[in-house]
Coordinates of C-alpha atoms in Angstrom, one line a residue:
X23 CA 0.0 0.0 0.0
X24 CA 1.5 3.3 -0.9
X25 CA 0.9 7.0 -0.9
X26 CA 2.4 9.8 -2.8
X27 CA 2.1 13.8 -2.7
X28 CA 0.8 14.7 -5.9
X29 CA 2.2 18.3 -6.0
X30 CA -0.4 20.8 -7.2
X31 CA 0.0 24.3 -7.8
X32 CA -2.2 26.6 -5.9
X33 CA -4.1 29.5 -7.2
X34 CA -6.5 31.8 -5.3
X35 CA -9.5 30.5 -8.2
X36 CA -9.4 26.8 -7.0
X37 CA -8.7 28.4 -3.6
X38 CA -12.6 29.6 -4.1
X39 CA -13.9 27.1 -5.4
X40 CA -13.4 24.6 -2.4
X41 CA -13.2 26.3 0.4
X42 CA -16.9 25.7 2.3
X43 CA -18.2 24.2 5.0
X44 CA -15.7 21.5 5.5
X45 CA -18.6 18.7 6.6
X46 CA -20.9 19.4 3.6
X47 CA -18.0 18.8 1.1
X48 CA -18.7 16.7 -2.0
X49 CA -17.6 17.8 -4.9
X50 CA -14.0 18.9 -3.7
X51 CA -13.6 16.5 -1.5
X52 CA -11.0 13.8 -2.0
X53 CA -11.3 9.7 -2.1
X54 CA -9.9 6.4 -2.6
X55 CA -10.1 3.0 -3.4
X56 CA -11.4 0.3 -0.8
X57 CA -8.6 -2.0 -2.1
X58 CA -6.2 0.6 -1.0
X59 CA -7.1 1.0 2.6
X60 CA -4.6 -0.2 5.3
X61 CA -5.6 -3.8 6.7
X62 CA -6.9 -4.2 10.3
X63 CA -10.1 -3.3 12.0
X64 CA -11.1 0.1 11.7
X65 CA -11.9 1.2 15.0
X66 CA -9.8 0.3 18.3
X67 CA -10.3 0.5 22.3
X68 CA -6.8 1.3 23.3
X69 CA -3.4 1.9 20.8
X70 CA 0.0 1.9 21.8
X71 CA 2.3 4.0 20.1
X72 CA 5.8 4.7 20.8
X73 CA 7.2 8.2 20.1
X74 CA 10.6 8.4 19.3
X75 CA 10.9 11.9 21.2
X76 CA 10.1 13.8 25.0
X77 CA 7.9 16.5 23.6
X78 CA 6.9 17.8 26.7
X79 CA 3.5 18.6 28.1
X80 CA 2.4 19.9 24.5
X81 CA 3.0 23.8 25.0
X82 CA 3.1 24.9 21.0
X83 CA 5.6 27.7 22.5
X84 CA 8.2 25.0 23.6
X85 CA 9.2 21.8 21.4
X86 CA 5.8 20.7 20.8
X87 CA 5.4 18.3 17.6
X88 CA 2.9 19.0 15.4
X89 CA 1.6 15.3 14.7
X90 CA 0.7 15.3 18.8
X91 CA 0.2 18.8 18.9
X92 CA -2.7 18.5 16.8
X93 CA -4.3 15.7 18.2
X94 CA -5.5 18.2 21.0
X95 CA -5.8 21.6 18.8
X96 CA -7.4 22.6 15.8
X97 CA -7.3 25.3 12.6
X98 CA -8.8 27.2 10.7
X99 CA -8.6 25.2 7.8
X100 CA -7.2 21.7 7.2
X101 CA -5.1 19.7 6.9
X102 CA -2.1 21.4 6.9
X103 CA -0.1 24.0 4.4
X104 CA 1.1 21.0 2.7
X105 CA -1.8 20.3 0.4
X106 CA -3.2 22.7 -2.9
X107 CA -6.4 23.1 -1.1
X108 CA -6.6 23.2 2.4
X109 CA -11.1 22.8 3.4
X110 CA -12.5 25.5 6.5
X111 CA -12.4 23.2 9.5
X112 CA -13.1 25.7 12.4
X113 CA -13.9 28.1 9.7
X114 CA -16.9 27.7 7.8
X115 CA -16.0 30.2 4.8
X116 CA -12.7 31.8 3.6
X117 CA -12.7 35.0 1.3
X118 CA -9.2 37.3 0.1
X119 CA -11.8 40.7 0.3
X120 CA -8.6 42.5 -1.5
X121 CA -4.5 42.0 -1.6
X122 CA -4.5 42.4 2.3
X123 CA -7.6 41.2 3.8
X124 CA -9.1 37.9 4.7
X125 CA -12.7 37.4 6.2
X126 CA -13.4 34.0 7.7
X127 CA -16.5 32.7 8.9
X128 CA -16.9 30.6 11.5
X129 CA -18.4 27.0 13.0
X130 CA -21.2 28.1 16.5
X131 CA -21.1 24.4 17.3
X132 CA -17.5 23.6 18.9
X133 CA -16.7 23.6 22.5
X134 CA -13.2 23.3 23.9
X135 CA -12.3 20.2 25.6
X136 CA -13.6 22.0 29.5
X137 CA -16.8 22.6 28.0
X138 CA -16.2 26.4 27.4
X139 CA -18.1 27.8 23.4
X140 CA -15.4 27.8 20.8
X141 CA -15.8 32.1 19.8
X142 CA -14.5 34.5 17.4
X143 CA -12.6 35.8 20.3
X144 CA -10.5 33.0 20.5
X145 CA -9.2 33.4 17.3
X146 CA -8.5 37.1 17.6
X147 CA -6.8 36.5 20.9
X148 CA -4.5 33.5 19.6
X149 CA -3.0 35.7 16.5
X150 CA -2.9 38.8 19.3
X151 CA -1.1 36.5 22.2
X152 CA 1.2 35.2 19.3
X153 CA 2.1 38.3 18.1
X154 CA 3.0 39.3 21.4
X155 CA 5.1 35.6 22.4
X156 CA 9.0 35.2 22.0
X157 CA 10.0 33.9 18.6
X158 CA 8.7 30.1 17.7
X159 CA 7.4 27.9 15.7
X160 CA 4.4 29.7 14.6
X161 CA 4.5 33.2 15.1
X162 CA 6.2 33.9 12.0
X163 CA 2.8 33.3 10.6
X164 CA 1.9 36.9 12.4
X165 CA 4.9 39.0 12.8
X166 CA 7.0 39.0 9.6
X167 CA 6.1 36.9 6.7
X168 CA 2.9 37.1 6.4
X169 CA 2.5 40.8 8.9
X170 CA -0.7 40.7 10.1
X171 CA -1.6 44.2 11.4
X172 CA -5.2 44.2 12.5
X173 CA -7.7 40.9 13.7
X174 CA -11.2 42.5 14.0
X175 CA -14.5 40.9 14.2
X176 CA -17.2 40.9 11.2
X177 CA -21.0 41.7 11.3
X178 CA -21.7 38.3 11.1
X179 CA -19.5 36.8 14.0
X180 CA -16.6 36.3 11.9
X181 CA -12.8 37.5 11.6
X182 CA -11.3 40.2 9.5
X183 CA -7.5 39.5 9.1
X184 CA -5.7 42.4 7.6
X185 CA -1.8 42.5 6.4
X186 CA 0.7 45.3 6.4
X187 CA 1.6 44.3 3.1
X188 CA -0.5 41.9 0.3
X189 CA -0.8 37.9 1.5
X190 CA -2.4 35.6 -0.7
X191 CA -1.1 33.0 0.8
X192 CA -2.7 34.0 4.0
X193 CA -5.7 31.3 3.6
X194 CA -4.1 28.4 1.8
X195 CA -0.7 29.0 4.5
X196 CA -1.0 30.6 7.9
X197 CA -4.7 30.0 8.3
X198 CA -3.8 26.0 7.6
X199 CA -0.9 25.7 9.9
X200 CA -1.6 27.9 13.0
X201 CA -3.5 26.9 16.2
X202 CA -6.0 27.9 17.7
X203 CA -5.9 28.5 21.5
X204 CA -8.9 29.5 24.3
X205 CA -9.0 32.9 25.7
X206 CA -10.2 31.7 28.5
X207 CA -6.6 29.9 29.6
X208 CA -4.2 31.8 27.8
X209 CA -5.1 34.7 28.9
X210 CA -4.4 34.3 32.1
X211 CA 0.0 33.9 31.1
X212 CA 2.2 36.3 30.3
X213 CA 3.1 36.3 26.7
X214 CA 7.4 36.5 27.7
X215 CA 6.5 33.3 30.2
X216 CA 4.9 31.4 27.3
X217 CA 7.5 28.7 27.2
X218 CA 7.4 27.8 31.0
X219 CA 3.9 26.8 30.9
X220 CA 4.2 23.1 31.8
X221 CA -0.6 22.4 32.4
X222 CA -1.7 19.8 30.0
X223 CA -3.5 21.7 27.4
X224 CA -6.9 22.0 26.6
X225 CA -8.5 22.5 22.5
X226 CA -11.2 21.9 20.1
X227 CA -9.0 18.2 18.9
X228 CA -10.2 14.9 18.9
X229 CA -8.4 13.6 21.5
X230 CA -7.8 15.0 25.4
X231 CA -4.4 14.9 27.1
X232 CA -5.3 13.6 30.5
X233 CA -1.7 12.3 31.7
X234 CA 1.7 13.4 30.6
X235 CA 5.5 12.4 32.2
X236 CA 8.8 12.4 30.7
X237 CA 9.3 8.7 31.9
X238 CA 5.9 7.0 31.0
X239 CA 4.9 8.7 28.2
X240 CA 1.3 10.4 27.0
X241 CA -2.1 9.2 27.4
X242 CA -5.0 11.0 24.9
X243 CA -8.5 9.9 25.6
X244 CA -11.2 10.6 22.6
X245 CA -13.1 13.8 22.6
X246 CA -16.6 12.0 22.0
X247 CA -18.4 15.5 21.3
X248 CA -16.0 16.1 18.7
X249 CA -17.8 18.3 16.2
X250 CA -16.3 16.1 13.2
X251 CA -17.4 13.1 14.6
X252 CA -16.5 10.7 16.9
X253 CA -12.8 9.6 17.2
X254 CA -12.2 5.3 16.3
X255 CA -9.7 5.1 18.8
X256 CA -11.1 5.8 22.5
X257 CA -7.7 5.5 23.9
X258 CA -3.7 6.6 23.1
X259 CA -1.3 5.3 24.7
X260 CA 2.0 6.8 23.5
X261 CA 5.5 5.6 25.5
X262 CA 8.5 7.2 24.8
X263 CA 10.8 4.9 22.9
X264 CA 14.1 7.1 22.0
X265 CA 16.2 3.7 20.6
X266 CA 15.3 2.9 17.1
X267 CA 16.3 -0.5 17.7
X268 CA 14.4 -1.0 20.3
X269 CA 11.2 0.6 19.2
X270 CA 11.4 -2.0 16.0
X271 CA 11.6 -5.0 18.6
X272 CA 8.6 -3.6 20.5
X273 CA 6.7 -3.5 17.5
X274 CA 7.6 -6.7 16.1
X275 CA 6.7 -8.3 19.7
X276 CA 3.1 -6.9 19.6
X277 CA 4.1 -4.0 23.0
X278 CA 3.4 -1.1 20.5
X279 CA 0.9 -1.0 17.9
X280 CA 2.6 1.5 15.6
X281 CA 5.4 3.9 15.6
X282 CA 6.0 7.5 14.9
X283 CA 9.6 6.6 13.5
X284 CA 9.2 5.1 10.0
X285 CA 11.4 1.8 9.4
X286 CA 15.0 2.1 8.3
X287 CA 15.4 0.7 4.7
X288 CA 17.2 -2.4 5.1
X289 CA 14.2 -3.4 7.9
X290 CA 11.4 -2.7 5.3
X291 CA 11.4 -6.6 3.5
X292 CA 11.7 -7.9 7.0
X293 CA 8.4 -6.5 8.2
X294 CA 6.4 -6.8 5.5
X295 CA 7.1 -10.8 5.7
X296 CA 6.5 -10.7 8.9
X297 CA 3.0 -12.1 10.1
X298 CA 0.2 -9.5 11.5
X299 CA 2.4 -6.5 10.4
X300 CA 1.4 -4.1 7.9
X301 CA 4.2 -1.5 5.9
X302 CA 2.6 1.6 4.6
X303 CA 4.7 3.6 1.5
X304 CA 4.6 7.1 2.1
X305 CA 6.4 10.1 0.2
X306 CA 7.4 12.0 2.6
X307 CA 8.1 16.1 2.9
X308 CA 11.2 16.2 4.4
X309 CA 14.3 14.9 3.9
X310 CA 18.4 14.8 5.4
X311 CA 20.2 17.4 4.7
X312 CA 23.7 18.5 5.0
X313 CA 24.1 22.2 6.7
X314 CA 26.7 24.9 5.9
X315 CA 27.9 27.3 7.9
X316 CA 27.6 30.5 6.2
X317 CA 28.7 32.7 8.7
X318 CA 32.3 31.6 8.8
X319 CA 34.6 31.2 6.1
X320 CA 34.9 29.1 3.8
X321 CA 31.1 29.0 3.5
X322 CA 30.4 32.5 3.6
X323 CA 31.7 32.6 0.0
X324 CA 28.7 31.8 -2.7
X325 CA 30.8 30.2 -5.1
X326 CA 32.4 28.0 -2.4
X327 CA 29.1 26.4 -1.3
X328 CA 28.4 25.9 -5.3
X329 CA 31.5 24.2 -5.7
X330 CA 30.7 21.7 -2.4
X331 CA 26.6 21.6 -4.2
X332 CA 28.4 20.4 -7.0
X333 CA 30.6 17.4 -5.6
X334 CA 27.8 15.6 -3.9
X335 CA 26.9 12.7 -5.7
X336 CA 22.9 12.3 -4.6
X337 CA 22.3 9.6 -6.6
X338 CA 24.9 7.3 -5.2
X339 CA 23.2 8.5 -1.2
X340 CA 20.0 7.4 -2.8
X341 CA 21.5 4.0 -4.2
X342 CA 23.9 3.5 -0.5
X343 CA 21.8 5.1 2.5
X344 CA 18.6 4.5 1.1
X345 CA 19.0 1.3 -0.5
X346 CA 17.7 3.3 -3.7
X347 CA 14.3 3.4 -2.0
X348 CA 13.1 7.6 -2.9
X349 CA 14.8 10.2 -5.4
X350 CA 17.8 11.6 -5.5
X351 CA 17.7 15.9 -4.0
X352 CA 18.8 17.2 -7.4
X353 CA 15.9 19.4 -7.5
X354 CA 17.2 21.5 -4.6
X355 CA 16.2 22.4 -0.9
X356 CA 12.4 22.8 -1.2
X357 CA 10.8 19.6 -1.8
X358 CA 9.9 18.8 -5.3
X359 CA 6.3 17.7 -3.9
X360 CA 5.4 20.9 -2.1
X361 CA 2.8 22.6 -3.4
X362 CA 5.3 26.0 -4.5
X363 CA 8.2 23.4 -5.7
X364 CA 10.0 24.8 -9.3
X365 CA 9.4 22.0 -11.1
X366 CA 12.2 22.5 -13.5
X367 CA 15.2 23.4 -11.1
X368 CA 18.0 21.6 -10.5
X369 CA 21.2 20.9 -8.6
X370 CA 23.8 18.4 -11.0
X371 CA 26.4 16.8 -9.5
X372 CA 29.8 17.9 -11.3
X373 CA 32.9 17.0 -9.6
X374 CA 35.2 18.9 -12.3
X375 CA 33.1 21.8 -12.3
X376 CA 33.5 21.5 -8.3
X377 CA 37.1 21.8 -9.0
X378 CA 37.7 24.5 -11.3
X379 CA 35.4 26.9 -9.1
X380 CA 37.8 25.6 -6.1
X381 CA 40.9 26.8 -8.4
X382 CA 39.5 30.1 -9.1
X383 CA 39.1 30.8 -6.1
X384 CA 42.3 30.1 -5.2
X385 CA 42.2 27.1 -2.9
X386 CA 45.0 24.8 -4.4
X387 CA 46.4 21.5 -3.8
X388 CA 50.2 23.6 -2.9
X389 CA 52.0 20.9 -1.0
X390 CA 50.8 17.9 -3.4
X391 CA 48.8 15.8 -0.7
X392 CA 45.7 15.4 -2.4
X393 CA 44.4 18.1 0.1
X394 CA 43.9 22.0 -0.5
X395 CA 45.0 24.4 1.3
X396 CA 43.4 28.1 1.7
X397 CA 44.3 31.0 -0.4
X398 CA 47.0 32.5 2.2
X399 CA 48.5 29.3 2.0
X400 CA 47.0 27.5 5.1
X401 CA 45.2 24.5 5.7
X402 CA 41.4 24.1 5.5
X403 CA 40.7 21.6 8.1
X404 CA 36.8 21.0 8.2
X405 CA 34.4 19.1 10.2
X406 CA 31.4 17.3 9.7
X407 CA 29.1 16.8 12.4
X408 CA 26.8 13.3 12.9
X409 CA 24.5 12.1 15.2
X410 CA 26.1 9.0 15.9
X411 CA 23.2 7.3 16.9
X412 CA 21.3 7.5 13.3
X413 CA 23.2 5.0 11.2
X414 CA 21.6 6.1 7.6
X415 CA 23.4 9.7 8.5
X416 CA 27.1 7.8 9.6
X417 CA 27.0 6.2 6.4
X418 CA 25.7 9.7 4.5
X419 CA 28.3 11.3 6.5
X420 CA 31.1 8.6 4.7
X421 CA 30.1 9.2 1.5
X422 CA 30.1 12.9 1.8
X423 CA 33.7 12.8 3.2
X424 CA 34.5 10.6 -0.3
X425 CA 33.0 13.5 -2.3
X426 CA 35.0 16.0 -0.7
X427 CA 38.2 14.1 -0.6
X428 CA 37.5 13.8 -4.6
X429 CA 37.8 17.3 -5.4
X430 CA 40.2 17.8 -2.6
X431 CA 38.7 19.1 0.3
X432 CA 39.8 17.7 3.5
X433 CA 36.7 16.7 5.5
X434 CA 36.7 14.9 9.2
X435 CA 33.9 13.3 10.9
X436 CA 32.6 14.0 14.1
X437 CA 30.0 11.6 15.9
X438 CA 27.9 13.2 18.4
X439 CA 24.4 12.3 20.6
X440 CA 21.3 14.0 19.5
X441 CA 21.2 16.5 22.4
X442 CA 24.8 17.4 21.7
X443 CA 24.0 17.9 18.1
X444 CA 21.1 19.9 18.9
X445 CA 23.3 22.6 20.7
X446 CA 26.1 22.3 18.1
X447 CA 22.8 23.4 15.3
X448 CA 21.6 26.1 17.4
X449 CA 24.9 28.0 18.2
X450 CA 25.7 27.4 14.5
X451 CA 29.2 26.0 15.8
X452 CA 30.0 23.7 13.0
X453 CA 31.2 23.7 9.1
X454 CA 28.6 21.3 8.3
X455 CA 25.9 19.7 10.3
X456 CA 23.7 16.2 8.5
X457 CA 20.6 16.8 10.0
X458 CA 16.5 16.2 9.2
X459 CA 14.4 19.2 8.0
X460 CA 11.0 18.9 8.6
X461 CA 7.9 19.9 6.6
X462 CA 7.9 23.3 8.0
X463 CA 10.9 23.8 6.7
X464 CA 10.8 22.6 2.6
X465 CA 7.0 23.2 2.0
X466 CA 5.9 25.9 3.8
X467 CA 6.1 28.5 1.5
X468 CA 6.0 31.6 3.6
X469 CA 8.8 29.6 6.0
X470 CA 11.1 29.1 3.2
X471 CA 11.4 32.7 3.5
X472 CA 11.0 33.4 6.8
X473 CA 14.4 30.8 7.2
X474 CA 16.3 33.6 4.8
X475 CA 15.6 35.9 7.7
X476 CA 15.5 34.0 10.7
X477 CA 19.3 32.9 10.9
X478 CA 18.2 29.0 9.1
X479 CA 18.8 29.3 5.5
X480 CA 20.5 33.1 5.8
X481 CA 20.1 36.2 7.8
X482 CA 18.4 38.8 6.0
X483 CA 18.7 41.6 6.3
X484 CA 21.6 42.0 8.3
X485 CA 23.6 39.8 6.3
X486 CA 24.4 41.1 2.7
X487 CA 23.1 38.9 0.1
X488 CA 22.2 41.5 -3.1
X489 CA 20.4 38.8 -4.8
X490 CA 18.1 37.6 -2.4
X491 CA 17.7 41.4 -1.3
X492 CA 16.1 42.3 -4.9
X493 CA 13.8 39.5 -4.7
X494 CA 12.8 39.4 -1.6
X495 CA 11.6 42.7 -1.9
X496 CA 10.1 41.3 -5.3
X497 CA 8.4 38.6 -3.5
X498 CA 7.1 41.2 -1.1
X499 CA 5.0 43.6 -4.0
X500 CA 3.5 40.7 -5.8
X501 CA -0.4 40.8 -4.8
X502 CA -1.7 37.4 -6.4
X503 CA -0.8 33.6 -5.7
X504 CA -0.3 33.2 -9.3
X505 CA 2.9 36.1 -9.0
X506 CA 4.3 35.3 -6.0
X507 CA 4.7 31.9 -6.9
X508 CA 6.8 32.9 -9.8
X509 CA 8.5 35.2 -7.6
X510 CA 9.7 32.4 -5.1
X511 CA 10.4 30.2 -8.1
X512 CA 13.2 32.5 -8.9
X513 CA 14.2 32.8 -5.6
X514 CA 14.7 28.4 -5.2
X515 CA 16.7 29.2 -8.3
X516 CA 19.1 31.6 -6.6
X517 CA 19.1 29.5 -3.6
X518 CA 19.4 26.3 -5.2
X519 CA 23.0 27.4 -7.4
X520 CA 24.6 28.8 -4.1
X521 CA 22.8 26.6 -1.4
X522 CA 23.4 26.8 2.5
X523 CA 21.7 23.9 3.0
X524 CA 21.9 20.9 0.3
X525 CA 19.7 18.1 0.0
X526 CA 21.1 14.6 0.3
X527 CA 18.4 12.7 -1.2
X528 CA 14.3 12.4 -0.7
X529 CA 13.7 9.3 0.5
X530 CA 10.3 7.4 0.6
X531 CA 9.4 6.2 4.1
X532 CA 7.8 3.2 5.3
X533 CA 5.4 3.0 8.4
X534 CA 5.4 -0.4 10.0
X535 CA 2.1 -1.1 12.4
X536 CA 0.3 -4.1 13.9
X537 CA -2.5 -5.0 11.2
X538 CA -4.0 -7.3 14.1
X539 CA -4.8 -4.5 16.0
X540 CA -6.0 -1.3 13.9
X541 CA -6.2 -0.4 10.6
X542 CA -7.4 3.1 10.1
X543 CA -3.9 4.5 9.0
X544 CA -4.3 7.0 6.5
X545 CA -1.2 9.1 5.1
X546 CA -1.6 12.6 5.1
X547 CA 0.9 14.6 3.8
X548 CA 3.9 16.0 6.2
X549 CA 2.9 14.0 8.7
X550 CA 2.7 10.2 8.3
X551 CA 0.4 8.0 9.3
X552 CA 0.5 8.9 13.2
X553 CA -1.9 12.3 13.2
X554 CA -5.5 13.0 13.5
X555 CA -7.0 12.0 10.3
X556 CA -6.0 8.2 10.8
X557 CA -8.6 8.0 14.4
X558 CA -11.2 10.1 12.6
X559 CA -14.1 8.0 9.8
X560 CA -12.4 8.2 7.1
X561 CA -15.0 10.0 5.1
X562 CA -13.7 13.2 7.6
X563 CA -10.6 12.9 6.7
X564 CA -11.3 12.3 3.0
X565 CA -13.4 15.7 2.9
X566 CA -10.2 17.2 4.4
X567 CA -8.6 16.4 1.8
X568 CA -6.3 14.9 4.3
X569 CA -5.8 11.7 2.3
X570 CA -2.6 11.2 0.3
X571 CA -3.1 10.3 -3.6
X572 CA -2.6 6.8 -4.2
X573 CA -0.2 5.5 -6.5

């Protein structure tokens, strides 16, 4: 059984076309074929699934994951940023009035999780309380790219969202990937303490948090009133399982049901031969990466990280790390499935172009040991950090140092544990760092500029980069989807010939589960099969558009 991300481009007349009341959807709703769906019963009492990953209490200001994050909150719209046409879900209507505003209606019929009425004041305070909260994961969405200036109420009991500058992404983007949170608890924390708030939180979702602790794990028990509908599950059990070794045992053993970490290639045969398992293919939006450090030298030069672009041969990672199981990342850092993807862009591998660009710019082999040394004549000793615990990345991390040693740049490894590689990341103390992006990251279109500015991908505009500068502010005047689009198409171009991040290769992932046990699993796109839309009928998720195209 396999899913794959069909990429569609958006435009703001499809946009209103679809977008009504998510639950009366027909037409524009998505489907499947029965001989497609995962095996298993459909409905379950209790599931255990292990997350690979202390997430803490849930906060959304503080490490949060979004797959568990949105088992408890809800949006605007759904499912996600990730698809061409997100549906209303807590909205009931969506409408661009001009280049900067938005009205949305919304649903009189949900209730957060204490019992309190879901308003239109909880959606002006979330955007307001965001605005107002230290730098995270979603308030972006808000504060820079898209600005959001005003959140007003309509006549009608809906929300007026207007930008400081034109957003036509605002509806098929930030109102799909943000939130919502009640008034009637948030308002009680300071927005600068946001990220110490340690309650269990309370939303519109389809499941409750009732028990949380770093050493045992979560428990989620269905939200029966659930305005979408019942959940099939009544009961999540979700153990923390940080060994991937051990997390494929427990699965194998029947002590989880299913697994937020997908299988590592070379387990994939094994599992699906192996009796009252089921394997779900799933292409996923996100992919390893290999990080450069662009403010420091030698990476701080464009041409130099077009040289290093050039010597990675992606093709032989696909063939190698992922047992040729995905495609290779020649079409650069945004993924080639996301709905704003260039479709025609590309990133070759050319060793001998790597090495004239290296001559030119003056980093020769002087002594005559295969290695080169700096312009002034020194060595250029650099490192590549690894979590050591990730084998797929080890053996990335080998071939890399091959690549590098073929066009003459010396290239050490250094193995560290994920927490230590998590600090190394955030200080930006390394010449290159393989890590994971996530979905965010590589098909979120208003995040793939937002990481220009943040620090991620650059650090605009502090930083000079003339190129980006022009379109960027390019970017910025465009009023339409249909011209922005193009406008971040040549940006990926840009990006793409000089990258500070390069994509290894895009794999296809693999979700092992026990088919004695459940078999609702549904992939939906950025997120896998563990996420709402797999414990919701699947006619929900299906009007979502939540559903992954078949092969």
């Amino acid at each position: 059984m396999s899913y794959t991300h069909t990429r569609a481009r958006r435009s703001v007349a499809a946009l209103s076309l679809c977008l009504v009341p998510v639950l009366a959807l027909t037409a524009c709703g998505g489907g499947d074929s029965d001989a497609d769906r995962a095996a298993g019963p459909e409905t379950a009492t209790t599931l255990t699934v292990a997350t690979n990953k202390d997430a803490g209490p849930l906060n959304i200001f503080a490490g949060q994951t979004d797959q568990m994050t949105e088992l408890v909150y809800d949006k605007l719209l759904a499912p996600s940023p990730y698809v061409a046409e997100p549906q209303p879900w807590l909205a009931t209507s969506v409408e661009q009035v001009d280049a900067k505003t938005w009205e949305v209606g919304l649903r009189d019929d949900v209730k957060w999780h204490d019992g309190e009425k879901f308003t239109a004041d909880d959606v002006m305070f979330s955007f307001h309380f965001m605005h107002a909260a230290p730098t995270g994961r979603f308030t972006h969405h808000i504060n820079d790219t898209p600005s959001i200036s005003t959140v007003v109420p309509t006549d009608d009991g809906g929300v007026r969202f207007v930008c400081d500058y034109a957003c036509p992404e605002l509806g098929t983007v930030t109102l799909a990937d943000l939130p919502i949170l009640p008034e009637h608890v948030w308002s009680a924390v300071d927005p600068a303490d946001v990220k110490q708030v340690t309650d269990l939180p309370i939303g519109t979702g389809p499941f409750k948090l009732v028990d949380y602790s770093p050493t045992s794990g979560y428990r989620f028990e269905a939200n029966t009133e659930y305005f979408a509908g019942k959940p099939t599950v009544d009961e999540l059990k979700m153990p923390v399982i940080p060994d991937a070794s051990a997390t494929f045992t427990a699965l194998r053993s029947g002590e989880i049901d299913a697994t937020t970490r997908p299988l590592n290639p070379e387990l994939v045969d094994q599992f699906k031969s192996t009796p009252d398992i089921g394997v779900i293919e799933a292409a996923p939006l996100q992919y390893p990466e290999l990080k450069l450090n662009f403010l420091e030298e030698p990476f701080a030069e464009a041409r130099f990280r077009t040289a290093v672009s050039r010597a990675v041969d992606r093709d032989q990672l696909l063939d190698v790390v992922a047992l040729g199981r995905g495609r290779p990342a020649t079409q650069g850092y945004v993924h080639p499935d996301a709905p704003y993807a260039k479709p025609d862009t590309n990133t070759p591998y050319d060793a001998d172009e790597a090495r004239t660009i290296l001559d030119e710019l003056g980093y020769r082999d002087v002594d005559g040991d295969g290695k080169r040394e700096k312009p002034n004549g020194e060595k250029l000793p650099l490192t590549l950090y690894v979590d050591g615990g990730l084998a797929p990345d080890v053996r990335a991390a080998e071939l890399l140092q091959e690549d590098f040693a073929a066009v003459g740049i010396d290239v050490s490894i250094k193995a560290l544990d994920a927490g230590s590689i998590s600090e190394v990341s955030s200080d930006k103390s390394y010449d290159m760092l393989i890590t994971t992006n996530s979905p965010h990251a590589v098909a979120d279109s208003t995040q793939f500029i937002m990481s220009h500015r943040s620090g991620n991908l650059w650090k605009h505009p502090s930083l000079p980069y003339p190129e980006f500068d022009a379109l960027y502010e390019e970017w910025k005047a465009t009023e339409t989807n249909e011209d922005r689009i193009n406008a971040l198409y040549k940006i990926q171009d840009v990006f793409n010939k000089q990258p500070t991040a390069i994509g290894l290769y895009y794999p296809e992932e693999y979700w092992g589960y026990r088919s004695d046990k459940f078999g609702g699993w549904v992939v939906t796109p950025g997120y896998g099969i563990v996420q709402k839309w797999s414990f919701l009928p699947r006619d929900v998720a299906e009007k979502a558009h939540a559903i992954a195209p078949n092969d």
